[in-house]
Amino acid sequence: MKRFKSVLLLFGLSILVGLRAETPVQETPVETYDTFCSIRNNSFLPGEELKFTVYYSLFGIYVNAGHATAVTSLEHVNNKPVYHVVGTGGSNSSYSWVGKVNNRYESYIDTMTFQPVKFVRNVHENNHKKYENVTFNRVANTAISNDGVFKVPACVQDVVSSIYFARNINFDKYKPGDKISFSMFIDNEVYNMYIRFMGREEIKTKYGRFRTIKIKPLLVKGDVFDGGEKMNLWVTDDANRIPVRAESPLTVGSIKVDMMGYKNLRYPLTSLMKVR
């Protein structure tokens, strides 16, 4: 049940959190990892705040199970400017039959290269607690965590930075069905990830009606997911690229996450066609 609750909150953070591939992608990726070593931030500014509601369904009826926020600010690490992204999530009182959750995820992202320099995870789920502090050495290509030093690829992302990395992908370069690959470090391991671009479509969420870009991430088979590309994710088809909905079946039931509030977007939310 711990993993299930973690996924609920991670989904609320945004479109890619907690999604892993057990093995390297076997097909030739559309983009190589090196392509994204110096991806530039064109989608958000410090001060942005996104709010999400997490819904869970067991018998076809969705209940409000949790909430999450993602907030950005500008700070300095080792005298270099970084985007400090903080994602927090908690379970609602109506979901107390599963348990209480209070999680916090942080990433410090170099503003020039858009590579993470530090990642902090503080998880508190009932009696389960986990604290992880990772520092990335971009010269030695290592990740230093609580448990030791680990070799990582030059362009590796962390859980939170991968979300904001994905928001800056230029989807105009791809056609439906194309895959976009990258690597991510979590739990002292490197995972080869990809998302598949599915095209553009209009959707209606709890917040309103949007023009969106639809993508599918690779999911690993486990206690929560059946694996494969069964999740659907939608981000706004405007320059902000904020996630507005995620849907996926789970091993037991299904999950849906909707964006329900925002502040200080970099651009006007032109993809919003109608507020519900």
PDB file of C-alpha atoms in Angstrom:
ATOM      1  CA  MET A   1       0.000   0.000   0.000  1.00  0.00           C
ATOM      2  CA  LYS A   2       2.968   2.342   0.538  1.00  0.00           C
ATOM      3  CA  ARG A   3       3.868   2.356  -3.136  1.00  0.00           C
ATOM      4  CA  PHE A   4       0.264   2.986  -4.071  1.00  0.00           C
ATOM      5  CA  LYS A   5       0.050   6.084  -1.931  1.00  0.00           C
ATOM      6  CA  SER A   6       3.392   7.359  -3.202  1.00  0.00           C
ATOM      7  CA  VAL A   7       2.180   7.104  -6.768  1.00  0.00           C
ATOM      8  CA  LEU A   8      -0.975   9.071  -5.957  1.00  0.00           C
ATOM      9  CA  LEU A   9       1.076  11.995  -4.742  1.00  0.00           C
ATOM     10  CA  LEU A  10       3.766  11.754  -7.371  1.00  0.00           C
ATOM     11  CA  PHE A  11       1.158  11.920 -10.085  1.00  0.00           C
ATOM     12  CA  GLY A  12      -0.127  15.078  -8.506  1.00  0.00           C
ATOM     13  CA  LEU A  13       3.277  16.696  -8.860  1.00  0.00           C
ATOM     14  CA  SER A  14       3.150  16.427 -12.636  1.00  0.00           C
ATOM     15  CA  ILE A  15       3.372  14.286 -15.705  1.00  0.00           C
ATOM     16  CA  LEU A  16       6.419  12.054 -15.294  1.00  0.00           C
ATOM     17  CA  VAL A  17       7.123  11.567 -11.602  1.00  0.00           C
ATOM     18  CA  GLY A  18       7.651   8.033 -10.424  1.00  0.00           C
ATOM     19  CA  LEU A  19       7.531   6.433 -13.876  1.00  0.00           C
ATOM     20  CA  ARG A  20      10.491   4.134 -14.497  1.00  0.00           C
ATOM     21  CA  ALA A  21      11.831   1.716 -17.059  1.00  0.00           C
ATOM     22  CA  GLU A  22      13.503  -1.409 -15.678  1.00  0.00           C
ATOM     23  CA  THR A  23      15.790  -1.892 -18.671  1.00  0.00           C
ATOM     24  CA  PRO A  24      17.316   0.361 -21.327  1.00  0.00           C
ATOM     25  CA  VAL A  25      15.121   1.150 -24.288  1.00  0.00           C
ATOM     26  CA  GLN A  26      15.951  -1.319 -27.034  1.00  0.00           C
ATOM     27  CA  GLU A  27      14.700   0.650 -30.028  1.00  0.00           C
ATOM     28  CA  THR A  28      16.712   3.525 -31.454  1.00  0.00           C
ATOM     29  CA  PRO A  29      15.441   6.704 -29.756  1.00  0.00           C
ATOM     30  CA  VAL A  30      14.330   9.690 -31.764  1.00  0.00           C
ATOM     31  CA  GLU A  31      16.633  11.900 -29.714  1.00  0.00           C
ATOM     32  CA  THR A  32      19.827  10.924 -27.910  1.00  0.00           C
ATOM     33  CA  TYR A  33      20.497  11.962 -24.330  1.00  0.00           C
ATOM     34  CA  ASP A  34      23.228  14.402 -25.435  1.00  0.00           C
ATOM     35  CA  THR A  35      20.630  16.428 -27.333  1.00  0.00           C
ATOM     36  CA  PHE A  36      19.154  17.523 -24.013  1.00  0.00           C
ATOM     37  CA  CYS A  37      22.355  18.249 -22.080  1.00  0.00           C
ATOM     38  CA  SER A  38      21.817  21.973 -22.508  1.00  0.00           C
ATOM     39  CA  ILE A  39      18.091  22.276 -23.075  1.00  0.00           C
ATOM     40  CA  ARG A  40      16.948  25.828 -22.341  1.00  0.00           C
ATOM     41  CA  ASN A  41      14.050  26.808 -20.149  1.00  0.00           C
ATOM     42  CA  ASN A  42      11.357  28.443 -22.255  1.00  0.00           C
ATOM     43  CA  SER A  43       8.263  27.332 -20.324  1.00  0.00           C
ATOM     44  CA  PHE A  44       8.270  28.796 -16.792  1.00  0.00           C
ATOM     45  CA  LEU A  45       9.608  31.546 -14.543  1.00  0.00           C
ATOM     46  CA  PRO A  46      10.457  31.579 -10.826  1.00  0.00           C
ATOM     47  CA  GLY A  47       7.294  32.114  -8.818  1.00  0.00           C
ATOM     48  CA  GLU A  48       5.133  29.711 -10.802  1.00  0.00           C
ATOM     49  CA  GLU A  49       2.743  27.607  -8.693  1.00  0.00           C
ATOM     50  CA  LEU A  50       0.648  24.663  -9.883  1.00  0.00           C
ATOM     51  CA  LYS A  51      -2.035  22.869  -7.864  1.00  0.00           C
ATOM     52  CA  PHE A  52      -3.387  19.372  -8.549  1.00  0.00           C
ATOM     53  CA  THR A  53      -6.162  17.141  -7.276  1.00  0.00           C
ATOM     54  CA  VAL A  54      -5.690  13.372  -7.275  1.00  0.00           C
ATOM     55  CA  TYR A  55      -8.709  11.115  -7.846  1.00  0.00           C
ATOM     56  CA  TYR A  56      -8.861   7.363  -7.293  1.00  0.00           C
ATOM     57  CA  SER A  57     -11.462   4.939  -8.605  1.00  0.00           C
ATOM     58  CA  LEU A  58     -12.053   1.351  -7.546  1.00  0.00           C
ATOM     59  CA  PHE A  59     -15.523   0.613  -8.933  1.00  0.00           C
ATOM     60  CA  GLY A  60     -15.855   3.277 -11.606  1.00  0.00           C
ATOM     61  CA  ILE A  61     -16.536   6.186  -9.219  1.00  0.00           C
ATOM     62  CA  TYR A  62     -13.680   8.631  -8.671  1.00  0.00           C
ATOM     63  CA  VAL A  63     -13.125  10.031  -5.176  1.00  0.00           C
ATOM     64  CA  ASN A  64     -10.965  12.971  -4.180  1.00  0.00           C
ATOM     65  CA  ALA A  65      -7.976  11.165  -2.660  1.00  0.00           C
ATOM     66  CA  GLY A  66      -5.165  13.690  -2.443  1.00  0.00           C
ATOM     67  CA  HIS A  67      -3.652  16.988  -3.458  1.00  0.00           C
ATOM     68  CA  ALA A  68      -0.279  18.308  -4.560  1.00  0.00           C
ATOM     69  CA  THR A  69       1.496  21.531  -5.441  1.00  0.00           C
ATOM     70  CA  ALA A  70       4.622  22.428  -7.405  1.00  0.00           C
ATOM     71  CA  VAL A  71       6.311  25.781  -6.732  1.00  0.00           C
ATOM     72  CA  THR A  72       9.409  27.305  -8.353  1.00  0.00           C
ATOM     73  CA  SER A  73      11.828  29.948  -7.091  1.00  0.00           C
ATOM     74  CA  LEU A  74      15.270  31.296  -7.989  1.00  0.00           C
ATOM     75  CA  GLU A  75      18.133  30.563  -5.574  1.00  0.00           C
ATOM     76  CA  HIS A  76      21.896  29.943  -5.607  1.00  0.00           C
ATOM     77  CA  VAL A  77      23.907  26.774  -5.008  1.00  0.00           C
ATOM     78  CA  ASN A  78      27.712  27.088  -4.961  1.00  0.00           C
ATOM     79  CA  ASN A  79      27.308  30.677  -6.168  1.00  0.00           C
ATOM     80  CA  LYS A  80      25.429  29.555  -9.284  1.00  0.00           C
ATOM     81  CA  PRO A  81      21.787  30.445 -10.007  1.00  0.00           C
ATOM     82  CA  VAL A  82      19.385  27.507  -9.837  1.00  0.00           C
ATOM     83  CA  TYR A  83      15.666  26.933 -10.167  1.00  0.00           C
ATOM     84  CA  HIS A  84      14.466  25.509  -6.857  1.00  0.00           C
ATOM     85  CA  VAL A  85      11.381  23.394  -7.523  1.00  0.00           C
ATOM     86  CA  VAL A  86       9.431  22.095  -4.527  1.00  0.00           C
ATOM     87  CA  GLY A  87       6.706  19.505  -4.933  1.00  0.00           C
ATOM     88  CA  THR A  88       4.538  18.668  -1.933  1.00  0.00           C
ATOM     89  CA  GLY A  89       1.636  16.270  -1.597  1.00  0.00           C
ATOM     90  CA  GLY A  90      -0.737  14.949   1.014  1.00  0.00           C
ATOM     91  CA  SER A  91      -3.701  12.636   1.375  1.00  0.00           C
ATOM     92  CA  ASN A  92      -7.163  14.005   2.082  1.00  0.00           C
ATOM     93  CA  SER A  93      -9.116  13.217   5.233  1.00  0.00           C
ATOM     94  CA  SER A  94     -11.692  11.380   3.119  1.00  0.00           C
ATOM     95  CA  TYR A  95      -8.925   8.971   2.139  1.00  0.00           C
ATOM     96  CA  SER A  96      -7.852   8.180   5.689  1.00  0.00           C
ATOM     97  CA  TRP A  97      -8.858   4.538   5.295  1.00  0.00           C
ATOM     98  CA  VAL A  98      -5.697   4.106   3.244  1.00  0.00           C
ATOM     99  CA  GLY A  99      -3.430   6.170   5.479  1.00  0.00           C
ATOM    100  CA  LYS A 100      -1.885   9.580   6.017  1.00  0.00           C
ATOM    101  CA  VAL A 101       0.724  10.913   3.609  1.00  0.00           C
ATOM    102  CA  ASN A 102       2.942  14.002   3.764  1.00  0.00           C
ATOM    103  CA  ASN A 103       5.666  14.061   1.108  1.00  0.00           C
ATOM    104  CA  ARG A 104       8.104  16.680  -0.154  1.00  0.00           C
ATOM    105  CA  TYR A 105      10.319  16.524  -3.246  1.00  0.00           C
ATOM    106  CA  GLU A 106      12.873  19.190  -4.178  1.00  0.00           C
ATOM    107  CA  SER A 107      15.170  19.752  -7.129  1.00  0.00           C
ATOM    108  CA  TYR A 108      17.818  22.431  -7.683  1.00  0.00           C
ATOM    109  CA  ILE A 109      18.262  22.880 -11.439  1.00  0.00           C
ATOM    110  CA  ASP A 110      21.117  24.780 -13.081  1.00  0.00           C
ATOM    111  CA  THR A 111      19.545  27.701 -14.963  1.00  0.00           C
ATOM    112  CA  MET A 112      22.114  27.525 -17.775  1.00  0.00           C
ATOM    113  CA  THR A 113      22.266  23.783 -18.534  1.00  0.00           C
ATOM    114  CA  PHE A 114      18.928  22.734 -17.007  1.00  0.00           C
ATOM    115  CA  GLN A 115      20.697  19.827 -15.306  1.00  0.00           C
ATOM    116  CA  PRO A 116      19.914  19.072 -11.639  1.00  0.00           C
ATOM    117  CA  VAL A 117      22.659  19.824  -9.133  1.00  0.00           C
ATOM    118  CA  LYS A 118      20.800  18.600  -6.050  1.00  0.00           C
ATOM    119  CA  PHE A 119      17.729  16.494  -5.254  1.00  0.00           C
ATOM    120  CA  VAL A 120      16.005  16.037  -1.886  1.00  0.00           C
ATOM    121  CA  ARG A 121      13.191  13.620  -1.097  1.00  0.00           C
ATOM    122  CA  ASN A 122      11.427  13.543   2.284  1.00  0.00           C
ATOM    123  CA  VAL A 123       8.665  10.934   2.432  1.00  0.00           C
ATOM    124  CA  HIS A 124       6.370  10.339   5.400  1.00  0.00           C
ATOM    125  CA  GLU A 125       3.630   7.757   4.896  1.00  0.00           C
ATOM    126  CA  ASN A 126       2.073   6.472   8.123  1.00  0.00           C
ATOM    127  CA  ASN A 127       5.016   4.843   9.942  1.00  0.00           C
ATOM    128  CA  HIS A 128       7.201   4.732   6.832  1.00  0.00           C
ATOM    129  CA  LYS A 129       9.810   7.468   6.469  1.00  0.00           C
ATOM    130  CA  LYS A 130      12.473   7.950   3.816  1.00  0.00           C
ATOM    131  CA  TYR A 131      14.959  10.765   3.420  1.00  0.00           C
ATOM    132  CA  GLU A 132      17.158  11.025   0.346  1.00  0.00           C
ATOM    133  CA  ASN A 133      19.677  13.756  -0.422  1.00  0.00           C
ATOM    134  CA  VAL A 134      21.526  13.554  -3.742  1.00  0.00           C
ATOM    135  CA  THR A 135      24.222  15.881  -5.068  1.00  0.00           C
ATOM    136  CA  PHE A 136      25.235  15.629  -8.730  1.00  0.00           C
ATOM    137  CA  ASN A 137      28.883  16.116  -9.710  1.00  0.00           C
ATOM    138  CA  ARG A 138      28.760  17.113 -13.377  1.00  0.00           C
ATOM    139  CA  VAL A 139      32.540  16.999 -13.768  1.00  0.00           C
ATOM    140  CA  ALA A 140      32.929  13.412 -12.529  1.00  0.00           C
ATOM    141  CA  ASN A 141      29.456  12.321 -13.716  1.00  0.00           C
ATOM    142  CA  THR A 142      28.517  10.952 -10.310  1.00  0.00           C
ATOM    143  CA  ALA A 143      25.572  11.157  -7.939  1.00  0.00           C
ATOM    144  CA  ILE A 144      26.409  11.290  -4.234  1.00  0.00           C
ATOM    145  CA  SER A 145      23.516  10.060  -2.090  1.00  0.00           C
ATOM    146  CA  ASN A 146      23.055   8.965   1.519  1.00  0.00           C
ATOM    147  CA  ASP A 147      24.226   5.500   0.465  1.00  0.00           C
ATOM    148  CA  GLY A 148      27.372   6.276  -1.516  1.00  0.00           C
ATOM    149  CA  VAL A 149      28.704   7.493  -4.846  1.00  0.00           C
ATOM    150  CA  PHE A 150      27.131   6.267  -8.088  1.00  0.00           C
ATOM    151  CA  LYS A 151      28.182   6.680 -11.709  1.00  0.00           C
ATOM    152  CA  VAL A 152      25.584   8.472 -13.845  1.00  0.00           C
ATOM    153  CA  PRO A 153      25.282   9.607 -17.478  1.00  0.00           C
ATOM    154  CA  ALA A 154      26.294  13.153 -18.345  1.00  0.00           C
ATOM    155  CA  CYS A 155      22.736  14.358 -18.846  1.00  0.00           C
ATOM    156  CA  VAL A 156      20.885  12.464 -16.123  1.00  0.00           C
ATOM    157  CA  GLN A 157      17.780  14.008 -14.559  1.00  0.00           C
ATOM    158  CA  ASP A 158      16.184  13.530 -11.151  1.00  0.00           C
ATOM    159  CA  VAL A 159      12.497  12.847 -10.519  1.00  0.00           C
ATOM    160  CA  VAL A 160      11.422  16.476 -10.297  1.00  0.00           C
ATOM    161  CA  SER A 161      13.792  17.989 -12.862  1.00  0.00           C
ATOM    162  CA  SER A 162      12.589  15.431 -15.423  1.00  0.00           C
ATOM    163  CA  ILE A 163       9.114  16.980 -15.218  1.00  0.00           C
ATOM    164  CA  TYR A 164      10.387  20.445 -16.031  1.00  0.00           C
ATOM    165  CA  PHE A 165      12.774  19.039 -18.621  1.00  0.00           C
ATOM    166  CA  ALA A 166       9.764  17.484 -20.387  1.00  0.00           C
ATOM    167  CA  ARG A 167       7.918  20.809 -20.345  1.00  0.00           C
ATOM    168  CA  ASN A 168      10.688  22.312 -22.488  1.00  0.00           C
ATOM    169  CA  ILE A 169      10.637  19.700 -25.247  1.00  0.00           C
ATOM    170  CA  ASN A 170       9.742  21.144 -28.635  1.00  0.00           C
ATOM    171  CA  PHE A 171       7.000  18.745 -29.691  1.00  0.00           C
ATOM    172  CA  ASP A 172       6.691  20.481 -33.059  1.00  0.00           C
ATOM    173  CA  LYS A 173       9.774  18.479 -34.095  1.00  0.00           C
ATOM    174  CA  TYR A 174       7.958  15.148 -33.700  1.00  0.00           C
ATOM    175  CA  LYS A 175       5.222  13.213 -35.390  1.00  0.00           C
ATOM    176  CA  PRO A 176       2.657  11.012 -33.590  1.00  0.00           C
ATOM    177  CA  GLY A 177       4.299   7.796 -32.421  1.00  0.00           C
ATOM    178  CA  ASP A 178       7.801   9.230 -31.994  1.00  0.00           C
ATOM    179  CA  LYS A 179       9.714   8.451 -28.792  1.00  0.00           C
ATOM    180  CA  ILE A 180      11.817  10.908 -26.780  1.00  0.00           C
ATOM    181  CA  SER A 181      14.402   9.272 -24.503  1.00  0.00           C
ATOM    182  CA  PHE A 182      16.259  10.476 -21.421  1.00  0.00           C
ATOM    183  CA  SER A 183      17.818   9.042 -18.258  1.00  0.00           C
ATOM    184  CA  MET A 184      16.820   9.526 -14.617  1.00  0.00           C
ATOM    185  CA  PHE A 185      18.515   8.799 -11.266  1.00  0.00           C
ATOM    186  CA  ILE A 186      16.348   7.598  -8.362  1.00  0.00           C
ATOM    187  CA  ASP A 187      16.824   5.128  -5.499  1.00  0.00           C
ATOM    188  CA  ASN A 188      20.555   4.903  -6.303  1.00  0.00           C
ATOM    189  CA  GLU A 189      19.935   3.632  -9.831  1.00  0.00           C
ATOM    190  CA  VAL A 190      19.877   5.059 -13.348  1.00  0.00           C
ATOM    191  CA  TYR A 191      16.762   4.341 -15.410  1.00  0.00           C
ATOM    192  CA  ASN A 192      16.423   4.831 -19.152  1.00  0.00           C
ATOM    193  CA  MET A 193      13.114   6.554 -19.768  1.00  0.00           C
ATOM    194  CA  TYR A 194      11.057   7.640 -22.714  1.00  0.00           C
ATOM    195  CA  ILE A 195       7.817   9.374 -23.489  1.00  0.00           C
ATOM    196  CA  ARG A 196       5.878   8.804 -26.695  1.00  0.00           C
ATOM    197  CA  PHE A 197       4.337  11.784 -28.484  1.00  0.00           C
ATOM    198  CA  MET A 198       0.733  10.945 -29.434  1.00  0.00           C
ATOM    199  CA  GLY A 199      -0.375  14.167 -31.102  1.00  0.00           C
ATOM    200  CA  ARG A 200      -2.736  17.007 -30.218  1.00  0.00           C
ATOM    201  CA  GLU A 201      -6.343  16.961 -29.030  1.00  0.00           C
ATOM    202  CA  GLU A 202      -8.950  18.886 -27.060  1.00  0.00           C
ATOM    203  CA  ILE A 203      -9.925  17.532 -23.632  1.00  0.00           C
ATOM    204  CA  LYS A 204     -12.288  18.514 -20.827  1.00  0.00           C
ATOM    205  CA  THR A 205     -10.987  18.335 -17.241  1.00  0.00           C
ATOM    206  CA  LYS A 206     -12.388  19.257 -13.843  1.00  0.00           C
ATOM    207  CA  TYR A 207     -10.917  22.731 -14.412  1.00  0.00           C
ATOM    208  CA  GLY A 208     -12.072  23.365 -17.970  1.00  0.00           C
ATOM    209  CA  ARG A 209     -11.598  22.608 -21.650  1.00  0.00           C
ATOM    210  CA  PHE A 210      -8.085  22.732 -23.101  1.00  0.00           C
ATOM    211  CA  ARG A 211      -6.165  22.327 -26.323  1.00  0.00           C
ATOM    212  CA  THR A 212      -3.466  19.838 -25.355  1.00  0.00           C
ATOM    213  CA  ILE A 213      -0.487  17.745 -26.360  1.00  0.00           C
ATOM    214  CA  LYS A 214      -0.989  14.073 -25.539  1.00  0.00           C
ATOM    215  CA  ILE A 215       1.905  11.833 -24.528  1.00  0.00           C
ATOM    216  CA  LYS A 216       2.455   8.371 -23.083  1.00  0.00           C
ATOM    217  CA  PRO A 217       5.300   7.448 -20.704  1.00  0.00           C
ATOM    218  CA  LEU A 218       6.837   4.022 -20.312  1.00  0.00           C
ATOM    219  CA  LEU A 219       5.633   2.357 -17.086  1.00  0.00           C
ATOM    220  CA  VAL A 220       7.355  -0.455 -15.251  1.00  0.00           C
ATOM    221  CA  LYS A 221       5.349  -3.504 -14.266  1.00  0.00           C
ATOM    222  CA  GLY A 222       5.028  -3.811 -10.499  1.00  0.00           C
ATOM    223  CA  ASP A 223       2.698  -3.584  -7.527  1.00  0.00           C
ATOM    224  CA  VAL A 224       0.917  -0.516  -8.899  1.00  0.00           C
ATOM    225  CA  PHE A 225       1.104  -0.590 -12.702  1.00  0.00           C
ATOM    226  CA  ASP A 226       0.699  -3.381 -15.220  1.00  0.00           C
ATOM    227  CA  GLY A 227       3.559  -1.920 -17.230  1.00  0.00           C
ATOM    228  CA  GLY A 228       3.831  -0.649 -20.796  1.00  0.00           C
ATOM    229  CA  GLU A 229       2.297   2.519 -22.194  1.00  0.00           C
ATOM    230  CA  LYS A 230      -1.124   2.472 -20.559  1.00  0.00           C
ATOM    231  CA  MET A 231      -0.968   5.930 -19.057  1.00  0.00           C
ATOM    232  CA  ASN A 232      -2.225   8.990 -20.915  1.00  0.00           C
ATOM    233  CA  LEU A 233      -0.891  12.445 -20.092  1.00  0.00           C
ATOM    234  CA  TRP A 234      -2.003  15.817 -21.419  1.00  0.00           C
ATOM    235  CA  VAL A 235      -0.087  19.117 -21.250  1.00  0.00           C
ATOM    236  CA  THR A 236      -1.282  22.485 -22.487  1.00  0.00           C
ATOM    237  CA  ASP A 237      -0.682  23.178 -26.160  1.00  0.00           C
ATOM    238  CA  ASP A 238       0.770  26.604 -25.477  1.00  0.00           C
ATOM    239  CA  ALA A 239       4.170  27.889 -24.424  1.00  0.00           C
ATOM    240  CA  ASN A 240       3.603  27.037 -20.725  1.00  0.00           C
ATOM    241  CA  ARG A 241       3.287  23.264 -21.285  1.00  0.00           C
ATOM    242  CA  ILE A 242       1.665  22.727 -17.887  1.00  0.00           C
ATOM    243  CA  PRO A 243       0.142  19.294 -17.184  1.00  0.00           C
ATOM    244  CA  VAL A 244      -3.644  19.417 -16.948  1.00  0.00           C
ATOM    245  CA  ARG A 245      -4.593  15.719 -16.751  1.00  0.00           C
ATOM    246  CA  ALA A 246      -3.101  12.253 -16.184  1.00  0.00           C
ATOM    247  CA  GLU A 247      -5.041   8.999 -16.366  1.00  0.00           C
ATOM    248  CA  SER A 248      -3.921   5.423 -15.851  1.00  0.00           C
ATOM    249  CA  PRO A 249      -5.252   2.029 -14.821  1.00  0.00           C
ATOM    250  CA  LEU A 250      -3.615   0.574 -11.727  1.00  0.00           C
ATOM    251  CA  THR A 251      -3.240  -3.018 -10.657  1.00  0.00           C
ATOM    252  CA  VAL A 252      -6.250  -2.278  -8.458  1.00  0.00           C
ATOM    253  CA  GLY A 253      -8.542   0.503  -9.674  1.00  0.00           C
ATOM    254  CA  SER A 254      -7.477   3.545 -11.659  1.00  0.00           C
ATOM    255  CA  ILE A 255      -6.170   7.044 -11.097  1.00  0.00           C
ATOM    256  CA  LYS A 256      -6.837  10.492 -12.520  1.00  0.00           C
ATOM    257  CA  VAL A 257      -5.029  13.751 -11.747  1.00  0.00           C
ATOM    258  CA  ASP A 258      -6.284  17.194 -12.782  1.00  0.00           C
ATOM    259  CA  MET A 259      -4.630  20.597 -12.597  1.00  0.00           C
ATOM    260  CA  MET A 260      -6.984  22.745 -10.508  1.00  0.00           C
ATOM    261  CA  GLY A 261      -5.102  25.995 -10.005  1.00  0.00           C
ATOM    262  CA  TYR A 262      -2.124  28.057 -11.163  1.00  0.00           C
ATOM    263  CA  LYS A 263      -0.279  31.293 -10.426  1.00  0.00           C
ATOM    264  CA  ASN A 264       2.415  33.341 -12.149  1.00  0.00           C
ATOM    265  CA  LEU A 265       2.592  31.484 -15.454  1.00  0.00           C
ATOM    266  CA  ARG A 266       5.234  32.729 -17.853  1.00  0.00           C
ATOM    267  CA  TYR A 267       2.755  33.133 -20.721  1.00  0.00           C
ATOM    268  CA  PRO A 268      -1.005  33.601 -21.063  1.00  0.00           C
ATOM    269  CA  LEU A 269      -2.837  30.277 -20.840  1.00  0.00           C
ATOM    270  CA  THR A 270      -4.049  30.454 -24.427  1.00  0.00           C
ATOM    271  CA  SER A 271      -4.822  26.729 -24.558  1.00  0.00           C
ATOM    272  CA  LEU A 272      -7.682  27.176 -22.063  1.00  0.00           C
ATOM    273  CA  MET A 273     -10.828  27.300 -24.168  1.00  0.00           C
ATOM    274  CA  LYS A 274     -13.421  27.380 -21.399  1.00  0.00           C
ATOM    275  CA  VAL A 275     -13.405  27.320 -17.597  1.00  0.00           C
ATOM    276  CA  ARG A 276     -15.742  24.723 -16.161  1.00  0.00           C
TER     277      ARG A 276
END
